[in-house]
PDB file of C-alpha atoms in Angstrom:
ATOM      1  CA  UNK X   1      -1.766  25.239   3.919  1.00  0.00           C
ATOM      2  CA  UNK X   2       0.743  26.071   1.217  1.00  0.00           C
ATOM      3  CA  UNK X   3       2.068  22.598   0.536  1.00  0.00           C
ATOM      4  CA  UNK X   4       1.101  22.649  -3.130  1.00  0.00           C
ATOM      5  CA  UNK X   5       3.527  25.520  -3.684  1.00  0.00           C
ATOM      6  CA  UNK X   6       6.499  23.330  -2.828  1.00  0.00           C
ATOM      7  CA  UNK X   7       8.688  22.242  -5.759  1.00  0.00           C
ATOM      8  CA  UNK X   8       7.636  18.753  -6.795  1.00  0.00           C
ATOM      9  CA  UNK X   9      10.207  16.115  -7.579  1.00  0.00           C
ATOM     10  CA  UNK X  10       9.794  13.785 -10.531  1.00  0.00           C
ATOM     11  CA  UNK X  11       7.591  10.876  -9.532  1.00  0.00           C
ATOM     12  CA  UNK X  12       8.051   7.359 -10.816  1.00  0.00           C
ATOM     13  CA  UNK X  13       4.939   5.760 -12.283  1.00  0.00           C
ATOM     14  CA  UNK X  14       5.054   2.093 -13.233  1.00  0.00           C
ATOM     15  CA  UNK X  15       2.500  -0.546 -14.077  1.00  0.00           C
ATOM     16  CA  UNK X  16       2.687  -4.166 -12.912  1.00  0.00           C
ATOM     17  CA  UNK X  17       0.448  -6.642 -14.723  1.00  0.00           C
ATOM     18  CA  UNK X  18       0.939 -10.337 -14.020  1.00  0.00           C
ATOM     19  CA  UNK X  19      -0.433 -13.585 -15.416  1.00  0.00           C
ATOM     20  CA  UNK X  20      -1.781 -14.373 -11.982  1.00  0.00           C
ATOM     21  CA  UNK X  21      -4.199 -11.436 -12.069  1.00  0.00           C
ATOM     22  CA  UNK X  22      -7.796 -12.662 -12.091  1.00  0.00           C
ATOM     23  CA  UNK X  23      -9.734  -9.400 -12.473  1.00  0.00           C
ATOM     24  CA  UNK X  24      -9.607  -6.483 -14.888  1.00  0.00           C
ATOM     25  CA  UNK X  25      -9.765  -3.980 -12.030  1.00  0.00           C
ATOM     26  CA  UNK X  26      -7.082  -1.314 -12.016  1.00  0.00           C
ATOM     27  CA  UNK X  27      -5.526  -0.456  -8.656  1.00  0.00           C
ATOM     28  CA  UNK X  28      -3.438   2.720  -8.538  1.00  0.00           C
ATOM     29  CA  UNK X  29      -1.107   2.964  -5.560  1.00  0.00           C
ATOM     30  CA  UNK X  30       0.970   5.996  -4.577  1.00  0.00           C
ATOM     31  CA  UNK X  31       3.926   6.115  -2.211  1.00  0.00           C
ATOM     32  CA  UNK X  32       5.177   9.271  -0.443  1.00  0.00           C
ATOM     33  CA  UNK X  33       8.400   9.016   1.564  1.00  0.00           C
ATOM     34  CA  UNK X  34      11.164  11.601   1.978  1.00  0.00           C
ATOM     35  CA  UNK X  35      13.738   8.795   2.261  1.00  0.00           C
ATOM     36  CA  UNK X  36      14.667   7.959  -1.345  1.00  0.00           C
ATOM     37  CA  UNK X  37      16.169   4.581  -0.404  1.00  0.00           C
ATOM     38  CA  UNK X  38      13.077   3.556   1.571  1.00  0.00           C
ATOM     39  CA  UNK X  39      10.898   4.778  -1.288  1.00  0.00           C
ATOM     40  CA  UNK X  40      12.758   2.623  -3.789  1.00  0.00           C
ATOM     41  CA  UNK X  41      12.636  -0.410  -1.489  1.00  0.00           C
ATOM     42  CA  UNK X  42       8.884  -0.154  -0.900  1.00  0.00           C
ATOM     43  CA  UNK X  43       8.200   0.398  -4.602  1.00  0.00           C
ATOM     44  CA  UNK X  44      10.248  -2.646  -5.595  1.00  0.00           C
ATOM     45  CA  UNK X  45       8.533  -4.777  -2.962  1.00  0.00           C
ATOM     46  CA  UNK X  46       5.066  -3.822  -4.222  1.00  0.00           C
ATOM     47  CA  UNK X  47       6.047  -4.395  -7.843  1.00  0.00           C
ATOM     48  CA  UNK X  48       7.466  -7.838  -7.087  1.00  0.00           C
ATOM     49  CA  UNK X  49       4.469  -8.947  -5.031  1.00  0.00           C
ATOM     50  CA  UNK X  50       1.677  -7.234  -6.985  1.00  0.00           C
ATOM     51  CA  UNK X  51       0.409 -10.552  -8.372  1.00  0.00           C
ATOM     52  CA  UNK X  52      -1.032 -11.244  -4.927  1.00  0.00           C
ATOM     53  CA  UNK X  53      -3.407  -8.342  -5.393  1.00  0.00           C
ATOM     54  CA  UNK X  54      -5.120 -10.066  -8.367  1.00  0.00           C
ATOM     55  CA  UNK X  55      -5.445  -6.761 -10.218  1.00  0.00           C
ATOM     56  CA  UNK X  56      -3.623  -4.618 -12.721  1.00  0.00           C
ATOM     57  CA  UNK X  57      -1.477  -2.467 -10.463  1.00  0.00           C
ATOM     58  CA  UNK X  58      -0.080   0.967 -11.285  1.00  0.00           C
ATOM     59  CA  UNK X  59       2.418   2.445  -8.823  1.00  0.00           C
ATOM     60  CA  UNK X  60       3.705   6.000  -8.593  1.00  0.00           C
ATOM     61  CA  UNK X  61       6.209   7.191  -6.006  1.00  0.00           C
ATOM     62  CA  UNK X  62       7.676  10.513  -4.906  1.00  0.00           C
ATOM     63  CA  UNK X  63       9.585  12.285  -2.155  1.00  0.00           C
ATOM     64  CA  UNK X  64       7.522  15.454  -2.692  1.00  0.00           C
ATOM     65  CA  UNK X  65       4.300  16.166  -0.747  1.00  0.00           C
ATOM     66  CA  UNK X  66       3.231  18.619  -3.470  1.00  0.00           C
ATOM     67  CA  UNK X  67       3.559  15.948  -6.149  1.00  0.00           C
ATOM     68  CA  UNK X  68       1.557  13.495  -4.011  1.00  0.00           C
ATOM     69  CA  UNK X  69      -1.224  16.038  -3.503  1.00  0.00           C
ATOM     70  CA  UNK X  70      -1.412  16.597  -7.255  1.00  0.00           C
ATOM     71  CA  UNK X  71      -1.416  12.883  -8.089  1.00  0.00           C
ATOM     72  CA  UNK X  72      -4.240  12.165  -5.637  1.00  0.00           C
ATOM     73  CA  UNK X  73      -6.440  14.969  -6.922  1.00  0.00           C
ATOM     74  CA  UNK X  74      -9.683  13.764  -8.481  1.00  0.00           C
ATOM     75  CA  UNK X  75      -9.498  13.824 -12.271  1.00  0.00           C
ATOM     76  CA  UNK X  76     -12.316  14.584 -14.636  1.00  0.00           C
ATOM     77  CA  UNK X  77     -12.615  11.084 -16.098  1.00  0.00           C
ATOM     78  CA  UNK X  78     -11.508   9.109 -13.022  1.00  0.00           C
ATOM     79  CA  UNK X  79      -8.963   7.136 -15.040  1.00  0.00           C
ATOM     80  CA  UNK X  80      -5.987   8.381 -13.009  1.00  0.00           C
ATOM     81  CA  UNK X  81      -7.468   8.415  -9.536  1.00  0.00           C
ATOM     82  CA  UNK X  82      -5.182   7.137  -6.785  1.00  0.00           C
ATOM     83  CA  UNK X  83      -6.947   4.377  -4.854  1.00  0.00           C
ATOM     84  CA  UNK X  84      -4.418   3.866  -2.064  1.00  0.00           C
ATOM     85  CA  UNK X  85      -1.632   6.125  -0.808  1.00  0.00           C
ATOM     86  CA  UNK X  86       1.213   4.973   1.446  1.00  0.00           C
ATOM     87  CA  UNK X  87       2.551   7.952   3.353  1.00  0.00           C
ATOM     88  CA  UNK X  88       5.467   8.281   5.757  1.00  0.00           C
ATOM     89  CA  UNK X  89       4.570   9.986   9.014  1.00  0.00           C
ATOM     90  CA  UNK X  90       7.745  12.109   9.181  1.00  0.00           C
ATOM     91  CA  UNK X  91       8.386  14.236   6.070  1.00  0.00           C
ATOM     92  CA  UNK X  92      10.697  17.190   5.553  1.00  0.00           C
ATOM     93  CA  UNK X  93       9.135  20.150   7.344  1.00  0.00           C
ATOM     94  CA  UNK X  94       5.659  18.627   7.599  1.00  0.00           C
ATOM     95  CA  UNK X  95       4.065  15.488   8.985  1.00  0.00           C
ATOM     96  CA  UNK X  96       2.256  12.696   7.203  1.00  0.00           C
ATOM     97  CA  UNK X  97      -1.035  13.500   8.972  1.00  0.00           C
ATOM     98  CA  UNK X  98      -0.840  17.127   7.774  1.00  0.00           C
ATOM     99  CA  UNK X  99      -0.427  16.057   4.155  1.00  0.00           C
ATOM    100  CA  UNK X 100      -3.094  13.356   4.568  1.00  0.00           C
ATOM    101  CA  UNK X 101      -5.597  15.992   5.726  1.00  0.00           C
ATOM    102  CA  UNK X 102      -4.925  18.106   2.629  1.00  0.00           C
ATOM    103  CA  UNK X 103      -5.237  15.118   0.287  1.00  0.00           C
ATOM    104  CA  UNK X 104      -8.444  13.787   1.836  1.00  0.00           C
ATOM    105  CA  UNK X 105     -10.071  17.216   1.739  1.00  0.00           C
ATOM    106  CA  UNK X 106      -9.585  17.214  -2.033  1.00  0.00           C
ATOM    107  CA  UNK X 107      -9.645  13.497  -2.810  1.00  0.00           C
ATOM    108  CA  UNK X 108     -11.881  11.666  -0.312  1.00  0.00           C
ATOM    109  CA  UNK X 109     -11.860   8.548  -2.504  1.00  0.00           C
ATOM    110  CA  UNK X 110      -8.188   7.856  -1.686  1.00  0.00           C
ATOM    111  CA  UNK X 111      -7.515   5.483   1.221  1.00  0.00           C
ATOM    112  CA  UNK X 112      -4.348   6.444   3.087  1.00  0.00           C
ATOM    113  CA  UNK X 113      -2.047   3.996   4.881  1.00  0.00           C
ATOM    114  CA  UNK X 114       0.434   5.582   7.274  1.00  0.00           C
ATOM    115  CA  UNK X 115       3.882   4.115   7.805  1.00  0.00           C
ATOM    116  CA  UNK X 116       6.693   4.930  10.226  1.00  0.00           C
ATOM    117  CA  UNK X 117       9.940   3.627  11.663  1.00  0.00           C
ATOM    118  CA  UNK X 118       9.092   5.160  15.036  1.00  0.00           C
ATOM    119  CA  UNK X 119       6.812   3.830  17.745  1.00  0.00           C
ATOM    120  CA  UNK X 120       3.296   3.684  16.322  1.00  0.00           C
ATOM    121  CA  UNK X 121       1.881   5.427  19.376  1.00  0.00           C
ATOM    122  CA  UNK X 122       3.836   8.541  18.401  1.00  0.00           C
ATOM    123  CA  UNK X 123       1.512   9.166  15.467  1.00  0.00           C
ATOM    124  CA  UNK X 124      -1.559   7.070  16.231  1.00  0.00           C
ATOM    125  CA  UNK X 125      -3.792   9.903  17.456  1.00  0.00           C
ATOM    126  CA  UNK X 126      -2.747  12.393  14.768  1.00  0.00           C
ATOM    127  CA  UNK X 127      -3.157   9.737  12.071  1.00  0.00           C
ATOM    128  CA  UNK X 128      -6.680   8.874  13.198  1.00  0.00           C
ATOM    129  CA  UNK X 129      -7.630  12.561  13.374  1.00  0.00           C
ATOM    130  CA  UNK X 130      -6.343  13.119   9.820  1.00  0.00           C
ATOM    131  CA  UNK X 131      -8.420  10.246   8.439  1.00  0.00           C
ATOM    132  CA  UNK X 132      -5.545   7.821   7.861  1.00  0.00           C
ATOM    133  CA  UNK X 133      -7.076   4.348   7.606  1.00  0.00           C
ATOM    134  CA  UNK X 134      -4.334   2.409   9.369  1.00  0.00           C
ATOM    135  CA  UNK X 135      -0.780   2.813  10.636  1.00  0.00           C
ATOM    136  CA  UNK X 136       1.972   0.278   9.944  1.00  0.00           C
ATOM    137  CA  UNK X 137       5.494  -0.261  11.283  1.00  0.00           C
ATOM    138  CA  UNK X 138       8.045  -0.041   8.455  1.00  0.00           C
ATOM    139  CA  UNK X 139      10.321  -2.529  10.167  1.00  0.00           C
ATOM    140  CA  UNK X 140       7.772  -5.345  10.069  1.00  0.00           C
ATOM    141  CA  UNK X 141       5.154  -4.440   7.475  1.00  0.00           C
ATOM    142  CA  UNK X 142       6.340  -6.587   4.546  1.00  0.00           C
ATOM    143  CA  UNK X 143       3.558  -9.179   4.699  1.00  0.00           C
ATOM    144  CA  UNK X 144       1.149  -6.968   6.611  1.00  0.00           C
ATOM    145  CA  UNK X 145       1.320  -4.230   3.976  1.00  0.00           C
ATOM    146  CA  UNK X 146       0.190  -6.523   1.162  1.00  0.00           C
ATOM    147  CA  UNK X 147      -2.580  -7.950   3.370  1.00  0.00           C
ATOM    148  CA  UNK X 148      -3.775  -4.439   4.192  1.00  0.00           C
ATOM    149  CA  UNK X 149      -3.715  -3.271   0.557  1.00  0.00           C
ATOM    150  CA  UNK X 150      -5.545  -6.400  -0.582  1.00  0.00           C
ATOM    151  CA  UNK X 151      -8.257  -5.911   2.056  1.00  0.00           C
ATOM    152  CA  UNK X 152      -8.740  -2.251   1.138  1.00  0.00           C
ATOM    153  CA  UNK X 153      -8.862  -3.040  -2.591  1.00  0.00           C
ATOM    154  CA  UNK X 154     -11.463  -5.770  -2.037  1.00  0.00           C
ATOM    155  CA  UNK X 155     -13.589  -3.408   0.067  1.00  0.00           C
ATOM    156  CA  UNK X 156     -13.364  -0.680  -2.580  1.00  0.00           C
ATOM    157  CA  UNK X 157     -14.416  -3.061  -5.342  1.00  0.00           C
ATOM    158  CA  UNK X 158     -17.310  -4.452  -3.316  1.00  0.00           C
ATOM    159  CA  UNK X 159     -18.518  -0.948  -2.511  1.00  0.00           C
ATOM    160  CA  UNK X 160     -18.312   0.098  -6.156  1.00  0.00           C
ATOM    161  CA  UNK X 161     -20.270  -2.950  -7.278  1.00  0.00           C
ATOM    162  CA  UNK X 162     -22.994  -2.963  -4.638  1.00  0.00           C
ATOM    163  CA  UNK X 163     -23.575   0.593  -3.439  1.00  0.00           C
ATOM    164  CA  UNK X 164     -26.655   2.173  -5.019  1.00  0.00           C
ATOM    165  CA  UNK X 165     -26.236   5.736  -6.268  1.00  0.00           C
ATOM    166  CA  UNK X 166     -28.558   8.403  -7.624  1.00  0.00           C
ATOM    167  CA  UNK X 167     -28.042   9.910 -11.078  1.00  0.00           C
ATOM    168  CA  UNK X 168     -28.695  13.503 -12.109  1.00  0.00           C
ATOM    169  CA  UNK X 169     -32.351  12.658 -12.827  1.00  0.00           C
ATOM    170  CA  UNK X 170     -32.891  11.379  -9.294  1.00  0.00           C
ATOM    171  CA  UNK X 171     -32.998   7.745 -10.449  1.00  0.00           C
ATOM    172  CA  UNK X 172     -31.560   5.172  -8.032  1.00  0.00           C
ATOM    173  CA  UNK X 173     -29.103   3.180 -10.101  1.00  0.00           C
ATOM    174  CA  UNK X 174     -28.419  -0.539  -9.831  1.00  0.00           C
ATOM    175  CA  UNK X 175     -24.975  -2.214  -9.727  1.00  0.00           C
ATOM    176  CA  UNK X 176     -23.630  -3.463 -13.044  1.00  0.00           C
ATOM    177  CA  UNK X 177     -22.611  -7.078 -13.569  1.00  0.00           C
ATOM    178  CA  UNK X 178     -19.031  -8.039 -14.429  1.00  0.00           C
ATOM    179  CA  UNK X 179     -19.858  -8.436 -18.121  1.00  0.00           C
ATOM    180  CA  UNK X 180     -21.679  -5.094 -18.170  1.00  0.00           C
ATOM    181  CA  UNK X 181     -18.694  -3.393 -16.534  1.00  0.00           C
ATOM    182  CA  UNK X 182     -16.429  -4.964 -19.163  1.00  0.00           C
ATOM    183  CA  UNK X 183     -18.654  -3.618 -21.940  1.00  0.00           C
ATOM    184  CA  UNK X 184     -18.547  -0.163 -20.374  1.00  0.00           C
ATOM    185  CA  UNK X 185     -14.747  -0.304 -20.110  1.00  0.00           C
ATOM    186  CA  UNK X 186     -14.351  -1.372 -23.743  1.00  0.00           C
ATOM    187  CA  UNK X 187     -16.856   1.248 -24.874  1.00  0.00           C
ATOM    188  CA  UNK X 188     -14.861   3.933 -23.091  1.00  0.00           C
ATOM    189  CA  UNK X 189     -11.953   2.715 -25.198  1.00  0.00           C
ATOM    190  CA  UNK X 190     -13.945   3.767 -28.304  1.00  0.00           C
ATOM    191  CA  UNK X 191     -14.645   0.210 -29.523  1.00  0.00           C
ATOM    192  CA  UNK X 192     -17.781  -0.497 -31.561  1.00  0.00           C
ATOM    193  CA  UNK X 193     -20.373  -3.121 -30.621  1.00  0.00           C
ATOM    194  CA  UNK X 194     -18.907  -5.442 -33.247  1.00  0.00           C
ATOM    195  CA  UNK X 195     -15.363  -4.959 -31.921  1.00  0.00           C
ATOM    196  CA  UNK X 196     -16.493  -5.461 -28.333  1.00  0.00           C
ATOM    197  CA  UNK X 197     -18.344  -8.620 -29.321  1.00  0.00           C
ATOM    198  CA  UNK X 198     -15.247 -10.003 -31.047  1.00  0.00           C
ATOM    199  CA  UNK X 199     -13.120  -9.169 -28.012  1.00  0.00           C
ATOM    200  CA  UNK X 200     -15.546 -10.822 -25.572  1.00  0.00           C
ATOM    201  CA  UNK X 201     -16.626 -13.753 -27.747  1.00  0.00           C
ATOM    202  CA  UNK X 202     -20.257 -12.648 -28.060  1.00  0.00           C
ATOM    203  CA  UNK X 203     -22.340 -11.213 -30.899  1.00  0.00           C
ATOM    204  CA  UNK X 204     -22.836  -7.523 -31.584  1.00  0.00           C
ATOM    205  CA  UNK X 205     -26.567  -8.013 -30.906  1.00  0.00           C
ATOM    206  CA  UNK X 206     -25.737  -9.381 -27.457  1.00  0.00           C
ATOM    207  CA  UNK X 207     -23.552  -6.360 -26.794  1.00  0.00           C
ATOM    208  CA  UNK X 208     -26.432  -4.098 -27.808  1.00  0.00           C
ATOM    209  CA  UNK X 209     -28.740  -5.998 -25.456  1.00  0.00           C
ATOM    210  CA  UNK X 210     -26.298  -5.506 -22.584  1.00  0.00           C
ATOM    211  CA  UNK X 211     -26.068  -1.824 -23.425  1.00  0.00           C
ATOM    212  CA  UNK X 212     -29.850  -1.496 -23.174  1.00  0.00           C
ATOM    213  CA  UNK X 213     -29.751  -3.175 -19.758  1.00  0.00           C
ATOM    214  CA  UNK X 214     -26.954  -0.857 -18.662  1.00  0.00           C
ATOM    215  CA  UNK X 215     -28.972   2.212 -19.677  1.00  0.00           C
ATOM    216  CA  UNK X 216     -31.971   0.852 -17.784  1.00  0.00           C
ATOM    217  CA  UNK X 217     -29.921   0.192 -14.652  1.00  0.00           C
ATOM    218  CA  UNK X 218     -28.388   3.668 -14.773  1.00  0.00           C
ATOM    219  CA  UNK X 219     -31.690   5.354 -15.517  1.00  0.00           C
ATOM    220  CA  UNK X 220     -30.518   7.147 -18.670  1.00  0.00           C
ATOM    221  CA  UNK X 221     -31.933   7.365 -22.195  1.00  0.00           C
ATOM    222  CA  UNK X 222     -28.831   7.348 -24.360  1.00  0.00           C
ATOM    223  CA  UNK X 223     -25.543   5.444 -24.446  1.00  0.00           C
ATOM    224  CA  UNK X 224     -23.667   8.749 -24.361  1.00  0.00           C
ATOM    225  CA  UNK X 225     -25.383   9.575 -21.064  1.00  0.00           C
ATOM    226  CA  UNK X 226     -24.464   6.136 -19.762  1.00  0.00           C
ATOM    227  CA  UNK X 227     -20.803   6.683 -20.645  1.00  0.00           C
ATOM    228  CA  UNK X 228     -20.763  10.138 -19.059  1.00  0.00           C
ATOM    229  CA  UNK X 229     -22.310   8.731 -15.890  1.00  0.00           C
ATOM    230  CA  UNK X 230     -19.828   5.860 -15.709  1.00  0.00           C
ATOM    231  CA  UNK X 231     -16.935   8.283 -16.120  1.00  0.00           C
ATOM    232  CA  UNK X 232     -18.200  10.646 -13.431  1.00  0.00           C
ATOM    233  CA  UNK X 233     -18.884   7.821 -10.950  1.00  0.00           C
ATOM    234  CA  UNK X 234     -15.636   5.919 -11.724  1.00  0.00           C
ATOM    235  CA  UNK X 235     -17.619   2.721 -12.309  1.00  0.00           C
ATOM    236  CA  UNK X 236     -14.739   1.158 -14.245  1.00  0.00           C
TER     237      UNK X 236
END
């Protein structure tokens, strides 16, 4: 549709980590709005209230549809995937639903929340057709926006933890426990079993035992295969 050829503006990307966070899950949120003042206001609101989400939150924001499309594109290792995108329904020259359709065709993992200052009925049908998850009124969405993001994030985490998948060998994998996911995350950070054990307060032998269980659950023979699978499936 040609949107990616538009000149992208510089996007802001910030991370909010609070003492109130109770999980190690990373939630990456993008914001696309052609109104720079509204963009700044929404970004500041999310940063100030991110502790409610009980996760490490990374936020990027832009006025450029092309930049948003690029940021939402699936990456090779899944580390920079955008989980939730807030998108204004009226952009310069294009509509939010048009951009949402492009993004979801390339990045189906991203959940899109539409937002508008106009009557919601103006965009409701187009938003639904584009695959936008929900539509919110900018004038009143302060509390509702955080509630919606929290619900979506919880659903994404539950799905990631409980949905069985099939690996390249045709083996139906089993969900990993919280401690197993932590070991995977630390292993992806190039830590040894001894270093992981020290970080988690367990022995290196216990880490090795968990690694064997992880390989069994994922249906792979080597730890390298396990890491490759976890990267490709965005398990952490």
